[in-house]
mmCIF file of C-alpha atoms and ligand atoms in Angstrom:
data_model
loop_
_atom_site.group_PDB
_atom_site.id
_atom_site.type_symbol
_atom_site.label_atom_id
_atom_site.label_comp_id
_atom_site.label_asym_id
_atom_site.label_seq_id
_atom_site.Cartn_x
_atom_site.Cartn_y
_atom_site.Cartn_z
ATOM 1 C CA UNK A 1 116.904 -1.780 96.674
ATOM 2 C CA UNK A 2 120.341 -1.348 98.197
ATOM 3 C CA UNK A 3 120.645 -0.184 101.766
ATOM 4 C CA UNK A 4 122.406 3.033 100.664
ATOM 5 C CA UNK A 5 119.390 3.913 98.504
ATOM 6 C CA UNK A 6 117.023 3.296 101.420
ATOM 7 C CA UNK A 7 119.164 5.614 103.583
ATOM 8 C CA UNK A 8 119.125 8.371 100.997
ATOM 9 C CA UNK A 9 115.387 8.027 100.376
ATOM 10 C CA UNK A 10 114.625 8.096 104.074
ATOM 11 C CA UNK A 11 116.814 11.185 104.592
ATOM 12 C CA UNK A 12 115.133 13.031 101.728
ATOM 13 C CA UNK A 13 111.683 12.055 102.948
ATOM 14 C CA UNK A 14 112.456 13.062 106.539
ATOM 15 C CA UNK A 15 113.950 16.434 105.640
ATOM 16 C CA UNK A 16 110.991 17.132 103.336
ATOM 17 C CA UNK A 17 108.461 16.114 105.983
ATOM 18 C CA UNK A 18 110.169 18.248 108.652
ATOM 19 C CA UNK A 19 110.149 21.294 106.385
ATOM 20 C CA UNK A 20 106.483 20.708 105.621
ATOM 21 C CA UNK A 21 105.700 20.664 109.329
ATOM 22 C CA UNK A 22 107.779 23.782 109.940
ATOM 23 C CA UNK A 23 106.152 25.860 107.200
ATOM 24 C CA UNK A 24 103.116 23.883 106.107
ATOM 25 C CA UNK A 25 102.153 24.115 102.421
ATOM 26 C CA UNK A 26 98.452 24.590 101.643
ATOM 27 C CA UNK A 27 97.980 20.834 101.144
ATOM 28 C CA UNK A 28 99.108 20.175 104.728
ATOM 29 C CA UNK A 29 96.966 23.000 106.060
ATOM 30 C CA UNK A 30 93.821 21.779 104.312
ATOM 31 C CA UNK A 31 94.529 18.231 105.481
ATOM 32 C CA UNK A 32 94.703 19.613 109.030
ATOM 33 C CA UNK A 33 98.345 18.589 109.610
ATOM 34 C CA UNK A 34 99.497 21.629 111.543
ATOM 35 C CA UNK A 35 100.596 22.101 115.119
ATOM 36 C CA UNK A 36 97.616 24.430 115.665
ATOM 37 C CA UNK A 37 95.177 21.739 114.639
ATOM 38 C CA UNK A 38 96.761 18.887 116.503
ATOM 39 C CA UNK A 39 96.937 20.915 119.728
ATOM 40 C CA UNK A 40 93.729 22.896 119.256
ATOM 41 C CA UNK A 41 92.241 21.693 122.528
ATOM 42 C CA UNK A 42 95.161 22.901 124.566
ATOM 43 C CA UNK A 43 95.756 26.154 122.699
ATOM 44 C CA UNK A 44 92.230 27.450 123.256
ATOM 45 C CA UNK A 45 90.466 29.920 121.044
ATOM 46 C CA UNK A 46 92.541 32.309 118.962
ATOM 47 C CA UNK A 47 89.471 34.475 118.461
ATOM 48 C CA UNK A 48 88.937 34.974 122.189
ATOM 49 C CA UNK A 49 92.472 34.967 123.594
ATOM 50 C CA UNK A 50 94.693 35.911 120.684
ATOM 51 C CA UNK A 51 97.879 36.673 122.617
ATOM 52 C CA UNK A 52 97.742 33.686 124.997
ATOM 53 C CA UNK A 53 96.963 31.437 122.059
ATOM 54 C CA UNK A 54 100.119 32.540 120.252
ATOM 55 C CA UNK A 55 102.244 32.395 123.400
ATOM 56 C CA UNK A 56 101.275 28.745 123.822
ATOM 57 C CA UNK A 57 101.505 27.989 120.113
ATOM 58 C CA UNK A 58 105.063 29.337 119.767
ATOM 59 C CA UNK A 59 106.172 27.491 122.914
ATOM 60 C CA UNK A 60 104.796 24.188 121.630
ATOM 61 C CA UNK A 61 106.302 24.795 118.225
ATOM 62 C CA UNK A 62 109.761 25.177 119.752
ATOM 63 C CA UNK A 63 109.344 21.957 121.765
ATOM 64 C CA UNK A 64 107.920 19.917 118.890
ATOM 65 C CA UNK A 65 110.540 21.085 116.406
ATOM 66 C CA UNK A 66 113.270 20.181 118.891
ATOM 67 C CA UNK A 67 112.267 16.508 118.502
ATOM 68 C CA UNK A 68 113.032 16.442 114.780
ATOM 69 C CA UNK A 69 116.756 15.525 115.071
ATOM 70 C CA UNK A 70 115.997 12.645 117.470
ATOM 71 C CA UNK A 71 113.173 11.520 115.178
ATOM 72 C CA UNK A 72 115.683 11.203 112.373
ATOM 73 C CA UNK A 73 117.911 9.066 114.565
ATOM 74 C CA UNK A 74 115.064 6.707 115.487
ATOM 75 C CA UNK A 75 113.861 6.559 111.877
ATOM 76 C CA UNK A 76 117.353 5.733 110.632
ATOM 77 C CA UNK A 77 117.619 2.979 113.236
ATOM 78 C CA UNK A 78 114.335 1.447 112.050
ATOM 79 C CA UNK A 79 115.011 1.745 108.308
ATOM 80 C CA UNK A 80 118.666 0.620 108.461
ATOM 81 C CA UNK A 81 118.792 -2.165 111.078
ATOM 82 C CA UNK A 82 122.384 -3.052 110.111
ATOM 83 C CA UNK A 83 123.564 0.276 111.590
ATOM 84 C CA UNK A 84 122.511 -1.129 114.965
ATOM 85 C CA UNK A 85 121.669 2.349 116.245
ATOM 86 C CA UNK A 86 119.683 1.096 119.235
ATOM 87 C CA UNK A 87 122.657 -0.719 120.708
ATOM 88 C CA UNK A 88 124.223 2.218 122.553
ATOM 89 C CA UNK A 89 127.343 0.313 123.619
ATOM 90 C CA UNK A 90 128.703 -0.179 120.085
ATOM 91 C CA UNK A 91 127.730 3.167 118.566
ATOM 92 C CA UNK A 92 130.323 4.758 116.280
ATOM 93 C CA UNK A 93 131.573 8.193 117.315
ATOM 94 C CA UNK A 94 129.497 10.110 114.745
ATOM 95 C CA UNK A 95 126.185 8.613 115.844
ATOM 96 C CA UNK A 96 127.114 8.939 119.524
ATOM 97 C CA UNK A 97 127.738 12.648 119.007
ATOM 98 C CA UNK A 98 124.535 12.975 116.964
ATOM 99 C CA UNK A 99 122.475 11.274 119.657
ATOM 100 C CA UNK A 100 123.929 13.485 122.406
ATOM 101 C CA UNK A 101 123.233 16.624 120.394
ATOM 102 C CA UNK A 102 119.630 15.601 119.582
ATOM 103 C CA UNK A 103 118.838 14.813 123.179
ATOM 104 C CA UNK A 104 120.608 18.046 124.208
ATOM 105 C CA UNK A 105 118.430 20.085 121.835
ATOM 106 C CA UNK A 106 115.269 18.607 123.349
ATOM 107 C CA UNK A 107 116.471 19.302 126.892
ATOM 108 C CA UNK A 108 117.335 22.904 126.033
ATOM 109 C CA UNK A 109 113.930 23.390 124.382
ATOM 110 C CA UNK A 110 112.136 21.949 127.409
ATOM 111 C CA UNK A 111 114.086 24.157 129.811
ATOM 112 C CA UNK A 112 113.368 27.223 127.657
ATOM 113 C CA UNK A 113 109.665 26.352 127.471
ATOM 114 C CA UNK A 114 109.517 25.868 131.224
ATOM 115 C CA UNK A 115 111.302 29.189 131.813
ATOM 116 C CA UNK A 116 108.864 30.981 129.474
ATOM 117 C CA UNK A 117 105.865 29.518 131.275
ATOM 118 C CA UNK A 118 106.966 30.718 134.724
ATOM 119 C CA UNK A 119 104.806 33.389 136.411
ATOM 120 C CA UNK A 120 101.972 32.851 133.921
ATOM 121 C CA UNK A 121 104.175 33.396 130.854
ATOM 122 C CA UNK A 122 105.880 36.560 132.134
ATOM 123 C CA UNK A 123 109.182 35.462 130.556
ATOM 124 C CA UNK A 124 107.914 34.590 127.107
ATOM 125 C CA UNK A 125 109.429 36.760 124.312
ATOM 126 C CA UNK A 126 105.932 37.844 123.207
ATOM 127 C CA UNK A 127 105.113 39.023 126.752
ATOM 128 C CA UNK A 128 108.399 40.869 126.916
ATOM 129 C CA UNK A 129 107.695 42.549 123.620
ATOM 130 C CA UNK A 130 104.275 43.629 124.908
ATOM 131 C CA UNK A 131 106.064 44.984 127.977
ATOM 132 C CA UNK A 132 107.947 47.350 125.655
ATOM 133 C CA UNK A 133 104.649 48.469 124.119
ATOM 134 C CA UNK A 134 102.940 49.433 127.339
ATOM 135 C CA UNK A 135 102.369 52.931 128.453
ATOM 136 C CA UNK A 136 103.959 53.657 131.818
ATOM 137 C CA UNK A 137 102.443 51.825 134.729
ATOM 138 C CA UNK A 138 100.576 49.189 132.749
ATOM 139 C CA UNK A 139 101.332 45.500 132.728
ATOM 140 C CA UNK A 140 101.914 43.605 129.494
ATOM 141 C CA UNK A 141 98.595 41.891 130.161
ATOM 142 C CA UNK A 142 96.725 45.170 129.675
ATOM 143 C CA UNK A 143 98.332 45.523 126.252
ATOM 144 C CA UNK A 144 97.494 41.871 125.526
ATOM 145 C CA UNK A 145 93.847 42.350 126.378
ATOM 146 C CA UNK A 146 93.569 45.451 124.216
ATOM 147 C CA UNK A 147 95.011 43.462 121.294
ATOM 148 C CA UNK A 148 92.639 40.555 122.041
ATOM 149 C CA UNK A 149 89.653 42.909 121.967
ATOM 150 C CA UNK A 150 90.659 44.454 118.644
ATOM 151 C CA UNK A 151 91.362 41.037 117.124
ATOM 152 C CA UNK A 152 87.768 40.012 117.821
ATOM 153 C CA UNK A 153 86.417 42.838 115.649
ATOM 154 C CA UNK A 154 85.157 41.688 112.288
ATOM 155 C CA UNK A 155 86.641 44.609 110.355
ATOM 156 C CA UNK A 156 90.312 43.726 110.880
ATOM 157 C CA UNK A 157 92.477 43.224 107.810
ATOM 158 C CA UNK A 158 94.071 39.782 107.486
ATOM 159 C CA UNK A 159 96.083 38.234 104.707
ATOM 160 C CA UNK A 160 98.986 35.898 104.041
ATOM 161 C CA UNK A 161 99.616 32.163 104.153
ATOM 162 C CA UNK A 162 99.129 30.018 107.227
ATOM 163 C CA UNK A 163 102.010 30.607 109.629
ATOM 164 C CA UNK A 164 102.894 34.021 108.193
ATOM 165 C CA UNK A 165 99.680 35.914 108.527
ATOM 166 C CA UNK A 166 99.515 39.692 108.550
ATOM 167 C CA UNK A 167 96.806 41.167 110.748
ATOM 168 C CA UNK A 168 96.009 44.873 110.919
ATOM 169 C CA UNK A 169 93.506 45.990 113.540
ATOM 170 C CA UNK A 170 92.456 49.528 114.424
ATOM 171 C CA UNK A 171 95.663 50.204 116.349
ATOM 172 C CA UNK A 172 98.021 47.252 115.800
ATOM 173 C CA UNK A 173 100.038 45.697 112.994
ATOM 174 C CA UNK A 174 100.790 42.030 113.693
ATOM 175 C CA UNK A 175 102.647 39.322 111.812
ATOM 176 C CA UNK A 176 102.660 35.704 112.954
ATOM 177 C CA UNK A 177 105.729 33.487 112.663
ATOM 178 C CA UNK A 178 106.615 29.961 113.769
ATOM 179 C CA UNK A 179 108.410 31.021 116.947
ATOM 180 C CA UNK A 180 107.410 34.640 117.366
ATOM 181 C CA UNK A 181 104.692 37.212 116.886
ATOM 182 C CA UNK A 182 105.709 40.627 115.589
ATOM 183 C CA UNK A 183 103.551 43.366 117.042
ATOM 184 C CA UNK A 184 103.775 47.122 116.537
ATOM 185 C CA UNK A 185 101.464 49.961 117.412
ATOM 186 C CA UNK A 186 100.137 51.827 114.387
ATOM 187 C CA UNK A 187 101.085 55.187 115.912
ATOM 188 C CA UNK A 188 104.738 54.152 116.227
ATOM 189 C CA UNK A 189 105.447 52.687 112.823
ATOM 190 C CA UNK A 190 106.797 53.716 109.455
ATOM 191 C CA UNK A 191 105.485 51.481 106.723
ATOM 192 C CA UNK A 192 107.655 51.581 103.628
ATOM 193 C CA UNK A 193 107.251 49.744 100.340
ATOM 194 C CA UNK A 194 110.518 47.844 99.963
ATOM 195 C CA UNK A 195 109.987 46.225 96.564
ATOM 196 C CA UNK A 196 107.535 44.264 94.484
ATOM 197 C CA UNK A 197 107.612 40.916 92.698
ATOM 198 C CA UNK A 198 105.577 39.981 89.687
ATOM 199 C CA UNK A 199 104.619 36.412 88.863
ATOM 200 C CA UNK A 200 102.825 35.601 85.663
ATOM 201 C CA UNK A 201 99.836 33.346 86.141
ATOM 202 C CA UNK A 202 99.249 32.366 82.557
ATOM 203 C CA UNK A 203 100.913 33.224 79.263
ATOM 204 C CA UNK A 204 97.643 33.190 77.352
ATOM 205 C CA UNK A 205 96.007 36.284 78.780
ATOM 206 C CA UNK A 206 99.239 37.847 80.088
ATOM 207 C CA UNK A 207 97.696 38.202 83.515
ATOM 208 C CA UNK A 208 100.140 38.477 86.347
ATOM 209 C CA UNK A 209 99.968 38.779 90.076
ATOM 210 C CA UNK A 210 102.037 41.339 91.926
ATOM 211 C CA UNK A 211 103.271 40.938 95.473
ATOM 212 C CA UNK A 212 104.437 43.946 97.452
ATOM 213 C CA UNK A 213 106.927 43.708 100.297
ATOM 214 C CA UNK A 214 106.678 46.314 103.033
ATOM 215 C CA UNK A 215 109.100 46.971 105.804
ATOM 216 C CA UNK A 216 107.611 47.917 109.130
ATOM 217 C CA UNK A 217 109.917 49.802 111.448
ATOM 218 C CA UNK A 218 108.953 51.232 114.774
ATOM 219 C CA UNK A 219 110.142 54.452 116.357
ATOM 220 C CA UNK A 220 110.255 52.391 119.552
ATOM 221 C CA UNK A 221 113.855 51.084 119.513
ATOM 222 C CA UNK A 222 112.923 47.980 121.498
ATOM 223 C CA UNK A 223 110.591 46.735 118.784
ATOM 224 C CA UNK A 224 112.335 44.784 116.056
ATOM 225 C CA UNK A 225 111.579 45.841 112.477
ATOM 226 C CA UNK A 226 109.811 43.229 110.348
ATOM 227 C CA UNK A 227 108.487 42.836 106.866
ATOM 228 C CA UNK A 228 105.064 42.033 105.499
ATOM 229 C CA UNK A 229 104.057 40.816 102.056
ATOM 230 C CA UNK A 230 100.760 41.018 100.263
ATOM 231 C CA UNK A 231 99.061 40.801 96.914
ATOM 232 C CA UNK A 232 98.742 44.216 95.259
ATOM 233 C CA UNK A 233 94.966 43.676 94.978
ATOM 234 C CA UNK A 234 94.819 43.884 98.777
ATOM 235 C CA UNK A 235 96.805 47.120 98.871
ATOM 236 C CA UNK A 236 93.737 49.339 99.086
ATOM 237 C CA UNK A 237 92.257 47.359 101.990
ATOM 238 C CA UNK A 238 95.544 47.636 103.869
ATOM 239 C CA UNK A 239 95.760 51.363 103.184
ATOM 240 C CA UNK A 240 92.190 51.871 104.416
ATOM 241 C CA UNK A 241 93.020 50.131 107.688
ATOM 242 C CA UNK A 242 96.195 52.134 108.368
ATOM 243 C CA UNK A 243 96.193 55.518 110.020
ATOM 244 C CA UNK A 244 99.668 56.522 108.858
ATOM 245 C CA UNK A 245 100.586 56.965 105.201
ATOM 246 C CA UNK A 246 102.559 54.284 103.371
ATOM 247 C CA UNK A 247 105.911 55.532 102.104
ATOM 248 C CA UNK A 248 106.792 54.614 98.569
ATOM 249 C CA UNK A 249 110.306 56.075 98.313
ATOM 250 C CA UNK A 250 111.310 53.761 95.448
ATOM 251 C CA UNK A 251 108.190 54.619 93.464
ATOM 252 C CA UNK A 252 107.088 51.030 93.072
ATOM 253 C CA UNK A 253 104.181 50.955 90.626
ATOM 254 C CA UNK A 254 101.284 49.154 92.254
ATOM 255 C CA UNK A 255 98.939 47.165 90.072
ATOM 256 C CA UNK A 256 95.369 47.839 91.018
ATOM 257 C CA UNK A 257 92.219 45.978 90.185
ATOM 258 C CA UNK A 258 90.040 47.502 87.485
ATOM 259 C CA UNK A 259 87.486 48.812 89.963
ATOM 260 C CA UNK A 260 90.225 50.359 92.129
ATOM 261 C CA UNK A 261 91.650 52.150 89.088
ATOM 262 C CA UNK A 262 88.210 53.382 88.159
ATOM 263 C CA UNK A 263 87.567 54.519 91.725
ATOM 264 C CA UNK A 264 90.707 56.653 91.648
ATOM 265 C CA UNK A 265 89.692 58.242 88.342
ATOM 266 C CA UNK A 266 86.141 58.723 89.645
ATOM 267 C CA UNK A 267 87.422 60.516 92.747
ATOM 268 C CA UNK A 268 89.703 62.752 90.672
ATOM 269 C CA UNK A 269 86.753 63.814 88.539
ATOM 270 C CA UNK A 270 84.458 64.457 91.506
ATOM 271 C CA UNK A 271 87.073 66.692 93.175
ATOM 272 C CA UNK A 272 86.858 68.962 90.116
ATOM 273 C CA UNK A 273 83.059 69.181 90.259
ATOM 274 C CA UNK A 274 81.227 71.976 92.061
ATOM 275 C CA UNK A 275 80.751 71.344 95.807
ATOM 276 C CA UNK A 276 77.296 71.044 97.313
ATOM 277 C CA UNK A 277 76.592 73.326 100.292
ATOM 278 C CA UNK A 278 73.870 71.720 102.403
ATOM 279 C CA UNK A 279 71.412 73.836 104.419
ATOM 280 C CA UNK A 280 72.447 74.056 108.076
ATOM 281 C CA UNK A 281 69.364 72.085 109.169
ATOM 282 C CA UNK A 282 70.299 69.003 107.135
ATOM 283 C CA UNK A 283 71.557 66.113 109.223
ATOM 284 C CA UNK A 284 74.265 64.144 107.470
ATOM 285 C CA UNK A 285 74.064 60.462 108.268
ATOM 286 C CA UNK A 286 76.298 57.445 107.914
ATOM 287 C CA UNK A 287 76.640 55.990 104.416
ATOM 288 C CA UNK A 288 74.110 53.186 103.981
ATOM 289 C CA UNK A 289 76.532 51.289 101.719
ATOM 290 C CA UNK A 290 79.477 50.741 104.074
ATOM 291 C CA UNK A 291 77.929 51.891 107.385
ATOM 292 C CA UNK A 292 81.347 53.326 108.274
ATOM 293 C CA UNK A 293 81.972 56.665 106.618
ATOM 294 C CA UNK A 294 79.670 59.660 106.688
ATOM 295 C CA UNK A 295 77.662 60.294 103.564
ATOM 296 C CA UNK A 296 79.710 62.867 101.665
ATOM 297 C CA UNK A 297 78.196 63.238 98.201
ATOM 298 C CA UNK A 298 74.946 64.565 96.769
ATOM 299 C CA UNK A 299 73.612 64.129 93.244
ATOM 300 C CA UNK A 300 72.865 67.494 91.627
ATOM 301 C CA UNK A 301 72.144 67.662 87.937
ATOM 302 C CA UNK A 302 74.881 69.957 86.623
ATOM 303 C CA UNK A 303 75.913 68.332 83.356
ATOM 304 C CA UNK A 304 73.264 70.093 81.325
ATOM 305 C CA UNK A 305 70.268 72.409 81.512
ATOM 306 C CA UNK A 306 67.801 71.116 84.169
ATOM 307 C CA UNK A 307 65.318 70.001 81.511
ATOM 308 C CA UNK A 308 67.802 68.873 78.842
ATOM 309 C CA UNK A 309 69.626 65.582 78.321
ATOM 310 C CA UNK A 310 69.212 62.109 79.812
ATOM 311 C CA UNK A 311 70.165 62.939 83.404
ATOM 312 C CA UNK A 312 67.378 63.657 85.883
ATOM 313 C CA UNK A 313 67.588 65.680 89.104
ATOM 314 C CA UNK A 314 67.700 63.380 92.153
ATOM 315 C CA UNK A 315 65.962 64.653 95.287
ATOM 316 C CA UNK A 316 67.357 62.108 97.728
ATOM 317 C CA UNK A 317 69.069 63.431 100.826
ATOM 318 C CA UNK A 318 72.792 62.490 101.032
ATOM 319 C CA UNK A 319 72.990 58.786 101.880
ATOM 320 C CA UNK A 320 76.201 57.535 100.250
ATOM 321 C CA UNK A 321 79.913 58.082 100.573
ATOM 322 C CA UNK A 322 82.009 58.801 97.493
ATOM 323 C CA UNK A 323 83.647 55.367 97.545
ATOM 324 C CA UNK A 324 80.370 53.429 97.724
ATOM 325 C CA UNK A 325 78.750 55.577 95.052
ATOM 326 C CA UNK A 326 81.807 54.999 92.805
ATOM 327 C CA UNK A 327 81.538 51.221 93.333
ATOM 328 C CA UNK A 328 77.838 51.341 92.579
ATOM 329 C CA UNK A 329 78.485 53.402 89.433
ATOM 330 C CA UNK A 330 81.158 50.912 88.256
ATOM 331 C CA UNK A 331 78.847 47.955 88.906
ATOM 332 C CA UNK A 332 76.206 49.441 86.590
ATOM 333 C CA UNK A 333 78.607 49.696 83.615
ATOM 334 C CA UNK A 334 79.468 47.388 80.751
ATOM 335 C CA UNK A 335 82.162 45.229 82.390
ATOM 336 C CA UNK A 336 83.740 44.356 79.026
ATOM 337 C CA UNK A 337 84.375 47.997 78.083
ATOM 338 C CA UNK A 338 85.906 49.898 81.018
ATOM 339 C CA UNK A 339 87.029 52.719 78.684
ATOM 340 C CA UNK A 340 83.358 53.769 78.351
ATOM 341 C CA UNK A 341 82.685 53.968 82.088
ATOM 342 C CA UNK A 342 83.633 57.580 82.739
ATOM 343 C CA UNK A 343 81.353 58.846 79.989
ATOM 344 C CA UNK A 344 78.405 56.641 80.962
ATOM 345 C CA UNK A 345 75.426 57.096 83.240
ATOM 346 C CA UNK A 346 73.934 55.189 86.128
ATOM 347 C CA UNK A 347 70.647 55.304 88.060
ATOM 348 C CA UNK A 348 70.716 56.788 91.575
ATOM 349 C CA UNK A 349 70.967 53.790 93.941
ATOM 350 C CA UNK A 350 67.911 55.039 95.869
ATOM 351 C CA UNK A 351 65.463 56.792 93.506
ATOM 352 C CA UNK A 352 66.765 55.514 90.143
ATOM 353 C CA UNK A 353 67.127 59.028 88.677
ATOM 354 C CA UNK A 354 69.816 58.889 85.983
ATOM 355 C CA UNK A 355 73.101 60.667 86.737
ATOM 356 C CA UNK A 356 76.581 60.985 85.240
ATOM 357 C CA UNK A 357 79.969 61.663 86.885
ATOM 358 C CA UNK A 358 79.518 65.414 86.360
ATOM 359 C CA UNK A 359 76.447 65.341 88.639
ATOM 360 C CA UNK A 360 78.205 63.981 91.709
ATOM 361 C CA UNK A 361 79.000 66.781 94.169
ATOM 362 C CA UNK A 362 81.044 66.550 97.327
ATOM 363 C CA UNK A 363 79.328 67.941 100.394
ATOM 364 C CA UNK A 364 81.187 70.993 101.639
ATOM 365 C CA UNK A 365 80.801 71.394 105.368
ATOM 366 C CA UNK A 366 81.051 74.990 106.421
HETATM 367 ZN ZN1 ZN B 401 80.061 54.137 101.995
HETATM 368 ZN ZN1 ZN B 402 68.170 59.719 94.161
HETATM 369 ZN ZN1 ZN B 403 74.452 64.196 84.112
#
């Protein structure tokens, strides 16, 4: 192999390897070759100290990435000995300049990292951003600890590839990046659907996956806008976790999973049914399906005469929310023939009395 070929191969390999370290593909992540993994002892627990973890992670990422140009120089010296790169006295101008710049980049990165770490990370860009999110009189550390607490909750929404995760907690929308962490308070943001991309998975069954890009802008002018991206199948989970509505000014059509589509149709039907007015003495409890919402539906046989037809009056007290009952109903249907679902029946999840969609009544609180 000629020396020129070796040079080219080494350059390609090095650039490829550097890119893989900067935004690791899944193969690297599953092999554990990420900065997070290598430094896990120093970074601490993300689960316990989310903000401090990312402050340290971004600082280390800057320092480690700053070594890449010098690494290329050393690699070239080893792979092409005839360039004589380690003999500083006879270096050609190009390599002398390259060496100075690479060392300069490392020095700048080290100075920046040191500056960020002063006063227990007071100068780090993430800390400064949190400073803009505080209510008057609080320190950025108070904001950090409230984010840490919410991150520990199991019901947060997370998605996205390693290095570009989107996390939505009860009050925060967060996106991780190599050198930064975007954070915005849910009360301050406008979430807008920017566009969608469709990628076909296979030509045989025409199935495709849709990704939706959202732009997140804050009414707080000191918070930079950012974008988040997710699979359309996760859209409902994101929507459930957000307090503010999602704007869809461009009318992007969102592909939903079959059960999500059914759930929407199910809800539309139930809204048209007669409401159930509970006696004042009846205590309405939390739904036993999701343990989150209040029970808000009651099965009342309305589709036919009380003694006619297949449906049977259910005497259970309200125990389910509309969403959970809809999921239960869908799970009891013929999965191959979704067009039959709306007209079908299902047993009550508690007493097994048969009901149809016409028998599901929303509880009207008066
Ligand atoms: Zn429920
Ligand atoms: Zn029942
Ligand atoms: Zn019925």
